[in-house]
Amino acid sequence: MSLDIYYDGQCPFCTRYVQLLRLRESAGPVTLHDLRDAPKARARFAALDLDPDNGMVVETGGQLYHGDEAMHILSMLSTRSGVLNRISAGIFRHRLLARGLYPVLRAGRNATLFLMGRAAMRSRDPGEAALFALFARFLGLFAVLHVFIYFFRYAPLTHQITTLPLLLLGLVMMFSPGSRRLFVATVLVLAVDGWLQAPLYSNHTIIKNFLILTLIAAGLWHWLRGNSWDRFFSDIRPVGRVLLLVMYTFGIFHKINTDFLDPTVSCAVALWREMPAPLAWVDIPAMHHLAIYGTFVVEGAIMLMLMVSRWRHFGISAGIGFHTLLALSGYAMYPTFSTLSIVLHTLFLTPGAALRITQSPLYVRLDQRINSLGGVAFIMVMLVLIALAAALQDFTLVGLAWLLLVVWPLAAIILHGRPQEADEERGSFFLSRLPGLNIISVLFFLSCVAPYLGLKTAQAMNMFANLRLEGGVSNHLVLPAPPGPFGYLEDLVVIEEAQGSAYLERLAQKDDRALVYYHLLSVLEETPDAKVTFTRDEERVGPVTGAALLAADGDMLHAGWVRKFFHFRPVQTARPTPCD
């Protein structure tokens, strides 16, 4: 009886194991096969659904053993000479122990090979690879813009430990979007960055955090299971699509309120007036109403087209066009949000369409120029211009420089991304094959619903909607009653004076801002020596120290990790509610 062992010759663990393995004479002649040099054997095993990337294969007595079963049979046939053989025999001769421990060993092996840059033996689908590269390239640009918007806009000239790594990783991934190691590093740094920044409430940050949660949860599952990268990426796409649809849903629903429909305060009008010339020159009542009601029509049409397969490419193109136009408004630094929206729109492309995009003459020329000295110089100049414009708060210039960076890949998507009959994906388009991942879609929906339950201020996911739900009022036309059943939003305070907290001192200078009392306590927990004077329920309180307030009402606060997700922001008290 002969014994054939098929293993990965580029795996240091596998190679060392077979070198040190000592088999009994009864095992018969032993032949070692490096699967990297045995394409026929790989094809044979693939036909039998045996994945050599998930473990070695042992053939003896006309039987094939794979993974933990291969380790088990080898442990039964090995001698007890040598430390490795004794350990292997002691562990893997027990079937249940081998089955339970093997996935952990496999995960460690796969992580090591991944970090070493060793390619898997299984072949990648070229369409999946092309779609991943498109997704990763835009995610890299988003990471750079995410750093810029926090460093220049939200927290001027302050940084944290993730700022520089995220900037560098995002930049390099724009040039090498096919690198899986770069992608994993970027996602992990984005996750740490999100945790350190929480609780924050910008639209793009909230959506980004749910996307990163999806990527990490799916990545951990497929890493432990030893599944392919293509399988991982195909399983996250349905969740990313639902995140975008939920975003559009509440982008519409939040705006169904009296103040968004009021041209004198509507965010739609405010954004239009900050468009670059000559668009902003059309500043007439008819244009104001078109901007308001056109938002409902356009976003609703995009959402509908994305949901219907035969209209989907029109939805992708319209969505990209809409968010490109939005990015040009100087009202805020929208290119960050627009880039993340484009990232999610790419997930609606089929792998076949992505392959045609990346093989199109337009995209091929773009790729060649990006990786040339002139292309690198151009991108760096545009990014420096974006950074300078952001520092100067010139968001129109930010949008125009951003447009020069993205116009060509977006044009390639619009021109060459139309699906064909052979492109249809298997399985549900909006439900991941991993049931647990779909929970993330539900959580994002609940996060957007939270303001109507009284668990978030309306501005925490406001989509620039003029929505007002705090202080026992609601300007929403469908849900006109104050939010509930939770009462956090009813308990508002207006800061009159403050010392010892820069955040509260800034709020004291604004007559049209209030804080949820819970949020005030949370702020004071970090600065207990600060003194504050405020009005609550028409009663003036203070000056009082943070420590005194916490002694009285500190038991209202949840644990710190809970408040990473359960948070509020300053509330607009003016009526009608202006754009914020």
XYZ file of C-alpha atoms in Angstrom:
580
model
C 0.000 0.000 0.000
C 1.419 3.384 -1.041
C 0.859 6.763 0.532
C 0.654 10.036 -1.429
C 0.740 13.365 0.385
C -0.303 16.482 -1.538
C 0.616 19.744 0.162
C 1.298 23.433 -0.508
C 5.011 23.790 -1.164
C 4.894 27.550 -0.426
C 3.409 27.011 3.020
C 6.252 26.942 5.571
C 4.135 24.996 8.068
C 3.092 22.330 5.571
C 6.626 21.963 4.228
C 8.145 21.672 7.697
C 5.483 19.184 8.766
C 6.005 16.760 5.892
C 9.787 17.058 6.310
C 9.646 16.066 9.975
C 6.873 13.510 9.627
C 8.004 9.993 10.475
C 5.693 7.258 9.212
C 5.668 3.606 10.219
C 6.945 1.041 7.752
C 3.400 -0.316 7.431
C 2.421 2.919 5.701
C 4.288 1.751 2.602
C 6.141 3.927 0.082
C 5.509 7.638 0.636
C 5.388 10.143 -2.230
C 5.264 13.877 -1.605
C 3.557 16.155 -4.152
C 3.864 19.951 -4.174
C 0.441 21.044 -5.370
C 1.914 24.280 -6.729
C 3.612 22.116 -9.371
C 0.729 19.685 -9.875
C -2.073 21.415 -11.839
C -3.670 18.085 -12.831
C -3.916 17.026 -9.206
C -5.421 20.406 -8.270
C -8.016 20.068 -11.039
C -8.809 16.516 -9.909
C -9.335 17.602 -6.307
C -11.380 20.645 -7.351
C -13.736 18.344 -9.271
C -14.206 16.383 -6.032
C -14.818 19.630 -4.079
C -11.552 19.257 -2.161
C -9.913 22.658 -1.773
C -6.102 22.324 -1.437
C -5.983 25.855 -0.005
C -7.936 24.498 2.949
C -5.496 21.715 3.780
C -3.338 18.921 2.488
C -4.730 15.814 0.807
C -3.629 12.274 1.649
C -4.324 9.363 -0.691
C -3.921 5.811 0.530
C -5.665 2.540 -0.215
C -7.731 4.185 -2.924
C -9.185 6.708 -0.422
C -8.733 10.487 -0.270
C -8.468 12.331 3.048
C -8.556 16.124 3.231
C -7.907 18.694 5.926
C -8.489 17.440 9.453
C -9.111 13.914 8.117
C -5.702 13.979 6.416
C -4.058 15.092 9.652
C -5.913 12.350 11.505
C -4.838 9.556 9.153
C -1.221 10.765 9.187
C -1.200 10.853 12.995
C -2.436 7.274 13.064
C 0.315 6.183 10.665
C 3.156 8.179 12.214
C 5.743 6.922 14.660
C 6.278 8.513 18.065
C 9.830 9.629 17.267
C 10.400 13.372 17.448
C 8.507 16.104 19.293
C 6.345 17.042 16.304
C 5.263 13.461 15.687
C 4.354 12.944 19.334
C 2.344 16.171 19.450
C 0.609 15.377 16.164
C -0.221 11.859 17.258
C -1.418 13.039 20.655
C -3.801 15.624 19.167
C -4.939 14.461 15.758
C -5.515 10.800 16.549
C -8.703 11.987 18.296
C -11.201 12.750 15.524
C -13.309 15.273 17.453
C -10.260 17.122 18.738
C -8.768 17.198 15.234
C -12.009 18.513 13.773
C -12.301 21.237 16.395
C -8.662 22.368 16.377
C -7.972 22.169 12.663
C -9.926 25.361 11.660
C -7.796 27.373 14.095
C -4.560 25.959 12.650
C -5.844 26.544 9.130
C -6.735 30.156 9.950
C -3.232 30.753 11.304
C -1.697 29.130 8.226
C -3.837 31.206 5.849
C -3.077 34.423 7.738
C 0.646 33.715 7.529
C 0.506 33.017 3.800
C -1.582 36.168 3.316
C 0.946 38.306 5.181
C 3.780 36.689 3.210
C 2.042 37.634 -0.023
C 1.662 34.027 -1.176
C -1.174 33.650 -3.670
C -3.822 31.006 -3.130
C -3.735 27.973 -5.399
C -7.384 28.333 -6.333
C -7.876 30.549 -9.374
C -9.726 33.853 -9.026
C -12.657 34.821 -11.154
C -11.419 37.722 -13.338
C -14.753 39.523 -13.056
C -14.709 39.303 -9.262
C -11.126 40.574 -9.252
C -12.077 43.520 -11.492
C -15.075 44.435 -9.340
C -12.980 44.261 -6.177
C -10.345 46.532 -7.757
C -12.986 49.151 -8.644
C -14.436 49.002 -5.141
C -11.000 49.219 -3.510
C -9.785 52.134 -5.660
C -12.727 54.312 -4.641
C -12.442 53.114 -1.026
C -8.811 54.259 -1.056
C -9.846 57.724 -2.243
C -12.564 57.782 0.402
C -10.021 56.973 3.130
C -7.882 59.962 2.058
C -10.892 62.307 1.980
C -12.089 60.948 5.330
C -8.772 62.018 6.854
C -9.028 65.441 5.197
C -12.572 66.177 6.358
C -11.760 65.430 9.994
C -8.367 67.130 9.979
C -9.504 70.296 8.187
C -13.249 70.470 8.878
C -14.539 68.593 11.934
C -11.516 68.837 14.251
C -9.175 71.385 12.627
C -5.477 70.489 12.824
C -5.950 67.735 15.400
C -5.025 64.153 14.725
C -5.070 60.716 16.307
C -2.929 57.638 15.957
C -4.783 56.434 12.841
C -4.602 59.697 10.861
C -1.266 59.263 9.090
C -1.527 55.461 8.526
C -4.999 55.862 7.048
C -3.859 58.676 4.774
C -0.909 56.630 3.478
C -2.880 53.384 3.096
C -5.705 55.101 1.221
C -3.257 56.845 -1.062
C -1.323 53.671 -1.922
C -4.554 51.697 -2.448
C -5.632 54.212 -5.102
C -2.574 53.133 -7.108
C -2.685 49.410 -6.197
C -6.396 48.613 -5.834
C -5.899 44.886 -6.402
C -3.747 44.429 -3.303
C -5.668 42.423 -0.736
C -3.125 43.101 2.008
C -3.477 46.849 1.488
C -7.244 46.462 1.545
C -7.255 44.511 4.812
C -4.878 46.990 6.442
C -7.034 49.929 5.319
C -10.235 48.322 6.606
C -8.672 47.539 9.987
C -7.316 51.077 10.387
C -10.719 52.490 9.368
C -12.287 50.325 12.078
C -9.880 51.568 14.753
C -10.336 55.122 13.471
C -14.101 54.792 13.729
C -13.899 53.518 17.300
C -11.554 56.304 18.396
C -13.748 58.973 16.798
C -17.027 57.613 18.149
C -19.482 58.917 19.012
C -19.602 60.998 15.854
C -22.609 61.643 13.739
C -21.693 62.795 10.236
C -23.682 60.958 7.584
C -20.642 59.454 5.888
C -19.111 58.283 9.198
C -22.220 56.380 10.241
C -22.582 54.663 6.872
C -18.836 53.945 6.747
C -18.928 52.275 10.158
C -21.688 49.897 9.087
C -19.811 49.052 5.893
C -16.581 48.408 7.820
C -18.495 46.237 10.306
C -19.789 44.195 7.358
C -16.311 43.772 5.897
C -14.768 42.703 9.196
C -17.568 40.299 10.161
C -17.517 38.614 6.755
C -13.720 38.594 6.669
C -13.457 36.873 10.044
C -16.022 34.243 9.059
C -14.406 33.387 5.736
C -10.917 33.464 7.238
C -11.896 30.901 9.869
C -13.710 28.818 7.262
C -10.816 29.014 4.817
C -13.047 30.283 2.016
C -11.889 32.173 -1.062
C -11.540 35.927 -1.367
C -14.135 35.879 -4.146
C -16.614 34.195 -1.810
C -15.939 36.812 0.858
C -16.449 39.706 -1.551
C -19.608 38.246 -3.073
C -21.105 37.816 0.406
C -20.569 41.420 1.486
C -22.038 42.952 -1.670
C -25.737 42.362 -0.835
C -25.302 44.108 2.514
C -23.523 47.064 0.903
C -26.377 47.351 -1.597
C -28.962 47.402 1.182
C -26.981 50.072 3.047
C -27.222 52.278 -0.042
C -30.949 51.632 -0.487
C -31.621 52.400 3.177
C -29.599 55.592 2.778
C -31.785 56.625 -0.162
C -34.946 55.620 1.727
C -34.206 57.928 4.629
C -32.684 60.518 2.335
C -36.257 60.842 1.091
C -38.229 60.093 4.258
C -36.355 62.542 6.518
C -37.115 65.334 4.036
C -40.881 64.938 4.218
C -41.183 67.816 6.636
C -42.554 71.338 6.584
C -39.176 73.073 6.649
C -37.467 71.163 3.847
C -40.467 72.084 1.701
C -40.113 75.752 2.711
C -37.829 77.497 0.160
C -36.805 80.135 2.706
C -34.933 77.580 4.861
C -34.770 74.391 2.762
C -31.407 72.623 2.565
C -32.092 71.926 -1.106
C -32.080 75.665 -1.817
C -29.100 76.304 0.472
C -27.055 73.654 -1.338
C -28.071 74.913 -4.771
C -27.042 78.484 -3.960
C -23.526 77.194 -3.184
C -23.132 75.458 -6.538
C -20.341 76.790 -8.771
C -21.203 79.303 -11.474
C -23.149 79.330 -13.698
C -25.458 76.897 -11.834
C -25.839 79.153 -8.795
C -26.816 82.064 -11.028
C -30.214 80.430 -11.581
C -31.534 81.717 -8.250
C -35.257 82.085 -8.873
C -38.347 80.659 -7.100
C -38.961 78.107 -9.848
C -35.433 76.753 -9.429
C -35.881 76.615 -5.650
C -38.979 74.444 -5.978
C -37.272 72.314 -8.611
C -34.345 71.728 -6.258
C -36.710 70.744 -3.430
C -39.100 68.455 -5.266
C -36.508 67.297 -7.750
C -34.601 65.750 -4.834
C -37.555 63.479 -4.078
C -37.991 62.529 -7.720
C -34.320 61.889 -8.446
C -33.507 59.945 -5.273
C -36.735 57.957 -5.555
C -36.056 57.127 -9.215
C -32.476 56.067 -8.446
C -33.643 53.776 -5.663
C -36.327 52.216 -7.869
C -33.941 51.654 -10.779
C -31.335 50.052 -8.504
C -33.930 47.548 -7.323
C -34.954 46.411 -10.836
C -32.300 44.396 -12.697
C -33.108 45.664 -16.214
C -32.973 49.296 -15.057
C -30.047 48.870 -12.681
C -27.353 50.360 -14.879
C -29.450 53.507 -15.302
C -29.743 53.645 -11.505
C -25.976 53.286 -11.079
C -25.331 56.001 -13.663
C -27.969 58.345 -12.217
C -26.739 57.750 -8.674
C -23.155 58.513 -9.657
C -24.311 61.638 -11.510
C -26.445 62.831 -8.600
C -23.670 62.452 -6.034
C -21.141 64.015 -8.383
C -23.393 67.080 -8.662
C -23.854 67.111 -4.885
C -20.081 67.096 -4.388
C -19.788 70.388 -6.280
C -21.865 72.331 -3.758
C -19.720 74.552 -1.570
C -22.199 74.357 1.314
C -20.178 71.563 2.949
C -17.334 69.215 2.095
C -19.526 66.727 0.224
C -16.888 64.824 -1.835
C -16.220 62.515 1.130
C -19.872 61.482 1.325
C -20.172 61.348 -2.471
C -17.118 59.076 -2.766
C -18.530 56.667 -0.178
C -21.829 56.667 -2.093
C -19.929 55.769 -5.280
C -18.157 52.965 -3.383
C -21.580 51.515 -2.560
C -22.866 52.049 -6.110
C -20.020 49.902 -7.481
C -21.463 46.969 -5.525
C -24.463 47.014 -7.875
C -22.203 46.217 -10.836
C -21.962 42.605 -11.962
C -18.510 40.990 -12.129
C -18.869 40.696 -15.907
C -19.653 44.399 -16.226
C -16.720 45.274 -13.955
C -14.411 43.232 -16.176
C -15.604 45.070 -19.281
C -15.091 48.396 -17.492
C -11.517 47.610 -16.485
C -10.722 46.209 -19.953
C -12.210 49.193 -21.801
C -9.712 51.412 -23.671
C -10.754 54.367 -21.511
C -9.999 52.596 -18.228
C -6.841 50.902 -19.523
C -5.415 54.277 -20.571
C -6.439 55.725 -17.227
C -4.714 52.877 -15.370
C -1.551 53.353 -17.394
C -1.481 57.070 -16.720
C -2.236 56.648 -13.015
C 0.856 54.480 -12.673
C 3.077 56.800 -14.710
C 5.213 59.516 -13.162
C 2.964 62.199 -14.640
C -0.173 60.465 -13.361
C 1.209 60.149 -9.843
C 2.213 63.821 -9.917
C -1.250 64.881 -11.115
C -3.045 62.923 -8.397
C -0.749 64.268 -5.705
C -1.248 67.850 -6.917
C -5.044 67.392 -6.871
C -4.960 65.936 -3.367
C -2.769 68.772 -2.112
C -5.190 71.239 -3.727
C -8.113 69.504 -1.993
C -6.293 69.686 1.345
C -5.496 73.399 0.926
C -9.039 74.207 -0.207
C -10.448 72.261 2.756
C -8.169 74.167 5.131
C -9.487 77.423 3.637
C -13.075 76.126 3.835
C -13.430 76.585 0.056
C -15.582 73.515 -0.527
C -16.487 74.452 -4.103
C -12.800 74.213 -5.011
C -12.623 70.914 -3.120
C -15.472 69.589 -5.271
C -13.928 70.745 -8.549
C -10.523 69.201 -7.721
C -12.263 65.988 -6.642
C -14.164 65.920 -9.943
C -10.892 65.964 -11.888
C -9.795 62.875 -9.973
C -12.923 60.783 -10.479
C -14.379 61.876 -13.833
C -12.539 59.279 -15.933
C -13.220 56.139 -13.873
C -16.829 57.267 -13.424
C -17.160 57.783 -17.177
C -15.828 54.251 -17.744
C -18.434 52.849 -15.344
C -21.273 54.730 -17.037
C -20.161 53.904 -20.594
C -19.111 50.268 -20.146
C -20.913 49.011 -17.038
C -24.117 47.826 -18.672
C -24.804 44.204 -17.667
C -25.375 41.367 -20.131
C -27.557 38.285 -19.808
C -24.609 36.083 -18.868
C -23.722 38.451 -16.016
C -26.600 37.609 -13.697
C -25.355 36.639 -10.224
C -26.571 33.570 -8.419
C -28.500 33.897 -5.199
C -30.380 36.829 -3.784
C -29.189 40.246 -4.884
C -30.060 41.886 -1.565
C -29.630 39.021 0.931
C -26.185 37.737 1.812
C -25.609 33.995 1.985
C -24.299 34.643 5.491
C -27.491 35.222 7.533
C -25.627 37.075 10.269
C -24.450 39.747 7.839
C -28.049 40.653 7.011
C -28.467 41.675 10.649
C -26.124 44.580 9.900
C -28.568 45.807 7.238
C -31.349 45.721 9.819
C -29.192 47.542 12.386
C -28.496 50.333 9.917
C -32.221 50.677 9.236
C -32.878 50.861 12.995
C -30.133 53.469 13.363
C -31.918 55.643 10.812
C -35.262 55.068 12.566
C -33.789 55.887 15.991
C -34.559 59.667 15.910
C -38.278 58.894 15.555
C -38.040 56.670 18.649
C -36.328 59.368 20.699
C -32.953 57.604 20.736
C -30.995 60.015 18.517
C -31.184 63.664 17.666
C -32.574 64.177 14.164
C -29.270 65.650 13.006
C -27.387 62.432 13.808
C -28.408 61.026 10.411
C -30.119 64.003 8.887
C -29.144 63.839 5.173
C -29.443 67.676 5.258
C -33.187 67.359 5.655
C -34.226 70.261 7.981
C -35.719 67.575 10.212
C -36.705 68.631 13.766
C -37.800 66.067 16.348
C -36.441 67.462 19.614
C -37.993 69.408 22.455
C -41.420 67.778 22.239
C -42.037 68.823 18.621
C -41.924 67.222 15.190
C -41.977 68.970 11.824
C -42.380 65.670 9.950
C -45.526 65.484 7.853
C -45.969 61.696 8.155
C -44.999 61.415 11.836
C -46.190 64.758 13.302
C -46.270 63.551 16.921
C -43.152 64.041 19.082
C -40.825 61.020 18.955
C -41.194 58.204 21.443
C -41.430 56.033 23.443
C -38.027 57.138 24.755
C -37.916 60.626 26.252
C -34.316 61.693 25.859
C -35.105 64.283 23.179
C -37.679 66.044 25.323
C -35.133 66.947 27.996
C -33.240 69.865 26.413
C -30.951 72.441 28.004
C -29.702 75.753 26.614
C -26.134 76.587 27.645
C -25.837 80.190 28.843
C -22.319 80.251 30.288
C -19.505 77.713 30.536
C -15.925 77.503 31.767
C -13.441 74.646 31.498
C -14.956 72.959 28.443
C -14.175 74.381 25.007
C -17.127 72.468 23.561
C -19.638 73.972 25.992
C -18.032 77.417 25.713
C -18.656 77.394 21.946
C -22.287 76.363 22.470
C -22.809 79.138 25.000
C -22.083 81.634 22.228
C -24.922 80.307 20.052
C -28.482 81.338 20.860
C -30.093 78.791 18.531
C -28.496 75.637 19.950
C -29.595 73.318 22.750
C -28.261 70.070 24.151
C -30.013 66.913 25.209
C -29.451 66.778 28.981
C -28.081 63.253 28.684
C -25.467 64.556 26.256
C -24.529 67.386 28.636
C -23.855 64.835 31.383
C -21.764 62.767 28.997
C -19.651 65.814 28.070
C -19.190 66.794 31.706
C -18.033 63.309 32.629
C -14.892 64.044 30.610
C -14.482 67.507 32.176
C -15.918 67.198 35.724
C -14.191 70.409 36.865
C -15.969 72.505 34.229
C -18.613 74.964 35.358
C -21.805 75.514 33.436
C -24.941 77.620 33.651
C -27.968 76.469 31.650
C -31.711 76.699 31.311
C -33.724 73.490 31.697
C -37.525 73.419 31.622
C -37.470 77.251 31.763
C -35.500 77.066 35.025
C -32.014 78.551 35.272
C -29.458 76.199 36.803
C -25.955 77.100 37.906
C -23.251 77.901 37.783
C -22.644 74.294 38.765
C -19.679 72.008 38.330
C -19.768 68.899 36.238
C -18.915 66.824 39.295
C -21.989 68.140 41.136
C -24.316 67.376 38.221
C -22.833 63.913 37.836
C -23.299 63.240 41.547
C -26.979 64.069 41.168
C -27.820 62.555 37.784
C -24.780 60.542 36.672
C -26.661 57.278 37.074
C -28.569 58.202 33.881
C -25.441 57.530 31.825
C -24.789 54.187 30.217
C -21.356 52.577 30.081
C -18.788 54.345 27.910
C -18.803 51.669 25.191
C -22.600 51.976 24.902
C -22.267 55.718 24.342
C -20.020 54.997 21.359
C -23.293 54.138 19.585
C -25.965 55.864 21.683
C -25.285 59.541 21.159
C -26.753 62.971 20.507
C -25.554 66.225 19.011
C -26.476 69.919 19.432
C -30.058 70.683 18.476
C -31.316 73.512 16.261
C -33.995 75.394 18.225
C -34.900 78.061 15.646
C -38.286 77.804 13.931
C -38.603 77.204 11.077
C -35.656 74.820 11.271
C -32.776 76.118 9.132
C -30.417 73.934 7.150
C -27.630 72.532 9.341
